[in-house]
CSV table of C-alpha atoms in Angstrom, one decimal:
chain,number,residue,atom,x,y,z
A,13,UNK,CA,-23.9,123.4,-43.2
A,14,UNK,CA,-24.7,122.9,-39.2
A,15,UNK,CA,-27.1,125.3,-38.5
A,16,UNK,CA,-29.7,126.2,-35.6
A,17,UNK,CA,-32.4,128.7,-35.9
A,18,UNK,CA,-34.5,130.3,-33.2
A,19,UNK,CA,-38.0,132.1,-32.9
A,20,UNK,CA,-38.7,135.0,-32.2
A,21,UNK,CA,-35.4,136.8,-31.8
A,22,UNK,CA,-37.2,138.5,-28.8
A,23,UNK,CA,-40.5,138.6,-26.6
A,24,UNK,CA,-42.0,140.2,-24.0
A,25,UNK,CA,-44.7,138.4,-21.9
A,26,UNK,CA,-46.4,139.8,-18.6
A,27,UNK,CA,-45.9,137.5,-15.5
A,28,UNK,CA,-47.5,134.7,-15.1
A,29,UNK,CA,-48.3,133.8,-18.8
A,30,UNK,CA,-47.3,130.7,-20.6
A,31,UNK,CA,-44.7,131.1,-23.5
A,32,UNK,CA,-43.3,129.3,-26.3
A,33,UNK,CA,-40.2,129.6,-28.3
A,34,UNK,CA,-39.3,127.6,-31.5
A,35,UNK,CA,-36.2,126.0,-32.7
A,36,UNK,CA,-35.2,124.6,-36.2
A,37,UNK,CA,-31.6,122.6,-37.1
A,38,UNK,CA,-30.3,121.5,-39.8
A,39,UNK,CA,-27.5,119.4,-38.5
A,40,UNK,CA,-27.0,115.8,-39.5
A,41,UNK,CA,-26.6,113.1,-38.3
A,42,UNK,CA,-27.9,114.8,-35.2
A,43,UNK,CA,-27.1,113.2,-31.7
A,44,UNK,CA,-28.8,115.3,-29.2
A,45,UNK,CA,-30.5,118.6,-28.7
A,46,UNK,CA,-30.3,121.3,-25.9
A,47,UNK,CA,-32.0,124.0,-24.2
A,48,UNK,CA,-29.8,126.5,-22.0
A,49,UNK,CA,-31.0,129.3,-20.3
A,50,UNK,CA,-28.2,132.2,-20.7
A,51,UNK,CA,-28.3,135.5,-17.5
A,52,UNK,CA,-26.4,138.6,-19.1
A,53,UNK,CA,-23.3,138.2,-18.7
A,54,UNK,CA,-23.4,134.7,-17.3
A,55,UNK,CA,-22.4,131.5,-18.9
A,56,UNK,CA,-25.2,129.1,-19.9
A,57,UNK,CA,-27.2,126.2,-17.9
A,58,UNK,CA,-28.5,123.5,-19.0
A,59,UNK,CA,-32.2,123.1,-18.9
A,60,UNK,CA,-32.9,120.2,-21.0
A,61,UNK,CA,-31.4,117.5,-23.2
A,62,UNK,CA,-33.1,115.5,-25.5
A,63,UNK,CA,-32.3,112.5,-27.7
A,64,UNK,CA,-33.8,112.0,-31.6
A,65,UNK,CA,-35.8,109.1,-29.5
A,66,UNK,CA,-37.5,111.1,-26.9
A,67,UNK,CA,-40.8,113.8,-27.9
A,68,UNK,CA,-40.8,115.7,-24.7
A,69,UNK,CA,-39.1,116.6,-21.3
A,70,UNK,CA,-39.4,118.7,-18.5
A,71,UNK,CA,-37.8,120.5,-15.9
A,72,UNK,CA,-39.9,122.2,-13.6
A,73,UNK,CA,-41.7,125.2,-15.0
A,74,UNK,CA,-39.6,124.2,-18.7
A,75,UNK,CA,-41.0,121.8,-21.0
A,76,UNK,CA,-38.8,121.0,-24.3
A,77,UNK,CA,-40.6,119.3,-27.0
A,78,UNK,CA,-38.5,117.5,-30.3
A,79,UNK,CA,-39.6,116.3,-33.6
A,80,UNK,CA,-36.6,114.8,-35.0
A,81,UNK,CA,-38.1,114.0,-38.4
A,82,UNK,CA,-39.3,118.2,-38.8
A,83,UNK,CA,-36.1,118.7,-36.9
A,84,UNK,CA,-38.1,121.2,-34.9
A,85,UNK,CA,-37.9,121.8,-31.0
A,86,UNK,CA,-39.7,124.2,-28.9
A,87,UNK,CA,-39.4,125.2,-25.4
A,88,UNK,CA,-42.9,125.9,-23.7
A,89,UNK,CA,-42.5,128.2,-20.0
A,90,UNK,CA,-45.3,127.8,-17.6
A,91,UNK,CA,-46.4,130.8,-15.5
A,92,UNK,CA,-43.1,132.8,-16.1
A,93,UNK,CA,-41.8,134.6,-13.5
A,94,UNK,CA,-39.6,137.9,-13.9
A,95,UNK,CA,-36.8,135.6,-12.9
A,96,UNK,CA,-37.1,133.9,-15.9
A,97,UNK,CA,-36.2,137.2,-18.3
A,98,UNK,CA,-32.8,136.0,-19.6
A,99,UNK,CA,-31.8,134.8,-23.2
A,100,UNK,CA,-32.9,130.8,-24.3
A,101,UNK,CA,-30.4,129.3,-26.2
A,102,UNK,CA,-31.1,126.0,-28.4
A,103,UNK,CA,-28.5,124.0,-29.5
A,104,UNK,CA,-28.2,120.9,-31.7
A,105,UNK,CA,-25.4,118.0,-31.3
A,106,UNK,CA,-23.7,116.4,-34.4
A,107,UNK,CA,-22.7,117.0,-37.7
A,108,UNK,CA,-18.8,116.4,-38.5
A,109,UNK,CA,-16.9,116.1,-35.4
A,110,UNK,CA,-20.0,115.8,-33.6
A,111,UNK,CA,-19.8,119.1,-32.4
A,112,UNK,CA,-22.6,121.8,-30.4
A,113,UNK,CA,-24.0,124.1,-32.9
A,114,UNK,CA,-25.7,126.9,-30.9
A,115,UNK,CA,-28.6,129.2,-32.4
A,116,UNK,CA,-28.7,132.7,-31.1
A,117,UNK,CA,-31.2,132.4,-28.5
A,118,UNK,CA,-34.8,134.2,-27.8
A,119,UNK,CA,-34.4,137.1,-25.6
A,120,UNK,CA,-37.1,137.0,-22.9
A,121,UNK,CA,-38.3,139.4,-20.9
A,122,UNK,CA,-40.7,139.3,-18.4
A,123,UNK,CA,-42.6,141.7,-17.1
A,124,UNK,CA,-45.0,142.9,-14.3
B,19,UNK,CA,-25.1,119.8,-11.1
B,20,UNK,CA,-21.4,120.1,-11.5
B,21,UNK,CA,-20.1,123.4,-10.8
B,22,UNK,CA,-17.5,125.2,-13.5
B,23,UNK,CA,-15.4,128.2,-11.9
B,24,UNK,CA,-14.1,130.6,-14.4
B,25,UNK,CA,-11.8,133.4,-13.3
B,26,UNK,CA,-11.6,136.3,-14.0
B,27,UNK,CA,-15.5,137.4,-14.7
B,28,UNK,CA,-13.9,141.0,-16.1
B,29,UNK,CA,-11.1,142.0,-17.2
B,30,UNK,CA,-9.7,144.9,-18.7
B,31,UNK,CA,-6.1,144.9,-20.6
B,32,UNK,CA,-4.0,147.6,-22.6
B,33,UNK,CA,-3.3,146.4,-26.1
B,34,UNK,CA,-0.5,144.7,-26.4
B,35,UNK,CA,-0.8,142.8,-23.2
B,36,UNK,CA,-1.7,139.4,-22.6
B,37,UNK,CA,-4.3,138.1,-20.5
B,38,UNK,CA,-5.2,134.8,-18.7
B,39,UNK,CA,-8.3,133.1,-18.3
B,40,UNK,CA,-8.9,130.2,-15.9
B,41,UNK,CA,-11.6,127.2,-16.1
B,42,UNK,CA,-11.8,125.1,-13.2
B,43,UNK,CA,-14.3,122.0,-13.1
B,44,UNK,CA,-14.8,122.1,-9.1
B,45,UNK,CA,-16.7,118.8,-8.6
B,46,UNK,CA,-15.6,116.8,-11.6
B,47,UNK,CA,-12.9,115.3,-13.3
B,48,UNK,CA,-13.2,117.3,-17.0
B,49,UNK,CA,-11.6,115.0,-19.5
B,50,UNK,CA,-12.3,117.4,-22.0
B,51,UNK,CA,-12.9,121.6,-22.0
B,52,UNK,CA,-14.3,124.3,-24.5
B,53,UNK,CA,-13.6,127.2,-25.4
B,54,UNK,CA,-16.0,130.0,-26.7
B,55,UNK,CA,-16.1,133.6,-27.7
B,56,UNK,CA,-19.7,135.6,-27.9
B,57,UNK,CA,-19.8,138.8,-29.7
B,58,UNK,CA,-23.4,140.7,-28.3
B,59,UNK,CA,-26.6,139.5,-29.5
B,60,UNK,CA,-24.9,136.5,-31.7
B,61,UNK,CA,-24.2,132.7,-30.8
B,62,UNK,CA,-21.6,131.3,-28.8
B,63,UNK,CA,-18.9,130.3,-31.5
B,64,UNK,CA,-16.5,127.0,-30.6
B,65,UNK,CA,-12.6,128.3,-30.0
B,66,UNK,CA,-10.8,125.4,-29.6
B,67,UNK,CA,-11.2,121.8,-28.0
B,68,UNK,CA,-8.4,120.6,-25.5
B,69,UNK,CA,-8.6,117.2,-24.1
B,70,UNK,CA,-6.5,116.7,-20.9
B,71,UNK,CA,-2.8,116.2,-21.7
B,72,UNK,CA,-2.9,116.9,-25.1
B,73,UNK,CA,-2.5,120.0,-27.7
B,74,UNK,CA,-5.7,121.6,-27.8
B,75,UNK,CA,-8.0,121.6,-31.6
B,76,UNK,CA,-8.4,125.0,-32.7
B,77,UNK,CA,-11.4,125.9,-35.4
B,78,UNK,CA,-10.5,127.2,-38.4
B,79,UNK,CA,-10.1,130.9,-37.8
B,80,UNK,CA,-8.7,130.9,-34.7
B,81,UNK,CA,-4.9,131.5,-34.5
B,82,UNK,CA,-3.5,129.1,-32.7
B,83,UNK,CA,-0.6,131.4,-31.4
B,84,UNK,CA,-2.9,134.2,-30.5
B,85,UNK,CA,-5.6,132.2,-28.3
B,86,UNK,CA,-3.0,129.8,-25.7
B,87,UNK,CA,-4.7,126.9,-24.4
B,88,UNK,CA,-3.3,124.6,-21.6
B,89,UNK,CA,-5.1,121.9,-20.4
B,90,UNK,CA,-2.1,120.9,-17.7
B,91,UNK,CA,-4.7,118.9,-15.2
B,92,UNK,CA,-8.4,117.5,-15.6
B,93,UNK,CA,-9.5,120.3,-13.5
B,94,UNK,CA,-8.2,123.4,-15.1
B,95,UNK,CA,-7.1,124.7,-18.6
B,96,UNK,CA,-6.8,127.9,-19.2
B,97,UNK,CA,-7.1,130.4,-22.3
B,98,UNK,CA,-4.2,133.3,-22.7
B,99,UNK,CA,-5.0,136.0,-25.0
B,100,UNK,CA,-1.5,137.0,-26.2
B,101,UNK,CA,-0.9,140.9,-27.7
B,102,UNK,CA,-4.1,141.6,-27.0
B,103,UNK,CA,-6.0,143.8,-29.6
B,104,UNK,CA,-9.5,146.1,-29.4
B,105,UNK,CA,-11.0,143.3,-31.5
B,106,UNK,CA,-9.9,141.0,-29.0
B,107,UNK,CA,-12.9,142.3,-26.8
B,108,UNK,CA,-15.6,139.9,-26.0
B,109,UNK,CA,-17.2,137.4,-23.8
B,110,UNK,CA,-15.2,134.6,-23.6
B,111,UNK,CA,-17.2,131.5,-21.8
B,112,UNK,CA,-15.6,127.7,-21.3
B,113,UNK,CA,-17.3,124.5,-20.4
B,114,UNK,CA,-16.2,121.2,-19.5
B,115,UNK,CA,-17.5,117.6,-19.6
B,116,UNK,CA,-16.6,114.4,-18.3
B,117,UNK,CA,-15.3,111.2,-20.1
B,118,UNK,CA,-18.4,110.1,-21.9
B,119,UNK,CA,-20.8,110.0,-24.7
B,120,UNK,CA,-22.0,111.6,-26.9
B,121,UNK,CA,-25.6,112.8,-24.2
B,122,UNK,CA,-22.3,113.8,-22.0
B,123,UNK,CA,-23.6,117.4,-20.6
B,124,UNK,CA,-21.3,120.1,-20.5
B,125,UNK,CA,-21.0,122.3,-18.1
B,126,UNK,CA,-20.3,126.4,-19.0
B,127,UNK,CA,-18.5,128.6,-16.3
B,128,UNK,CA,-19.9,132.0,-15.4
B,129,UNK,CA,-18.1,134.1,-18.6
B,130,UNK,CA,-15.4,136.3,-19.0
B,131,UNK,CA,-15.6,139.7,-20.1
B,132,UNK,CA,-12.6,140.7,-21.9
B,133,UNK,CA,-12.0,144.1,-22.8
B,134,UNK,CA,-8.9,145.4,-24.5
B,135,UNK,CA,-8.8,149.3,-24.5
């Protein structure tokens, strides 16, 4: 069975500090894997994609890391700002029908 | 990055009803739109797949009768809730991609909030 798994389900950091947050699939064979960041009551946008080829990319203040042979992915924040409180979704491409398997994200909140 | 409109963000029905929901690709030519549902605090779970100008692939689960999707143009499809139920409440969010591989992004719109009272 497709499944995504996040860490922690929630965390609070002050402003400023760095942050990590852990992903772990089990989808296969595995195509590609995401990072969205999700605003309450907002849809999702994209922050990252990453191929079973690449190790690491960034996007700003968001660095995504993937080990495709642990099948672990972590998204590492740099000097968060309160705008970046919002929910971090990881998802993971294939399976049957090559479909998007989402986890159910880390809530972040940041705070003064 | 390519800009999905959906419309309405909230909307509130009597049971029984039937309700609408649009997804526009604004920028893009969307071969192919999502549809999700998201209960609080759990995953976004995969409705149904429509490719432009064809029925639309439902998940197993999903009633096919109850959920109406229309993918009419490869700029909008839209998502009727038919005799809408309590249950039916939730956060109903589509994306869209264009013709492509498998690295294709999607893009989400902005959510709807259902809520059936």
């Amino acid at each position: 069975k497709n499944q995504v798994e996040q860490s922690p389900q929630s965390l609070i950091i002050l402003e400023g500090k760095n942050c990590t947050l852990q992903c772990n699939y089990t989808v296969s064979p595995f195509s590609n894997l995401r990072w969205y960041k999700q605003d309450t009551g907002r849809g999702p946008v994209s922050l990252t994609i990453m191929t079973f080829s690449e190790n690491t990319k960034s996007n700003g203040r968001y660095t995504a890391t993937l080990d495709a042979d642990t099948k672990q992915s972590s998204l590492h924040i740099t000097a968060s700002q309160l705008s970046d409180s919002a929910s971090y979704i990881c998802v993971a491409r294939g399976g049957g029908g090559n479909k998007l398997t989402f986890g159910t994200g880390t809530q972040l909140k940041v705070e003064l | 990055g390519a800009v999905v409109s959906q419309h309405p963000s909230r909307v509130i029905c009597k049971s029984g009803t039937s309700v609408k929901i649009e997804c526009r690709s604004l920028d893009f030519q969307a071969t192919t739109m999502f549809w999700y549902r998201q209960f609080p605090k759990q995953s976004l779970m995969l409705m149904a797949t429509s490719n432009e100008g064809s029925k639309a692939t439902y998940e197993q689960g999903v009633e096919k009768d109850k959920f109406l999707i229309n993918h009419a143009s490869l700029t909008l499809s839209t998502l009727t809730v038919t005799s809408a139920h309590p249950e039916d409440s939730s956060f109903y969010i589509c994306s869209a991609s264009r013709k492509g591989g498998v690295n294709t992004e999607a893009f989400f719109g902005q959510g709807t909030r259902l809520t059936v009272v």
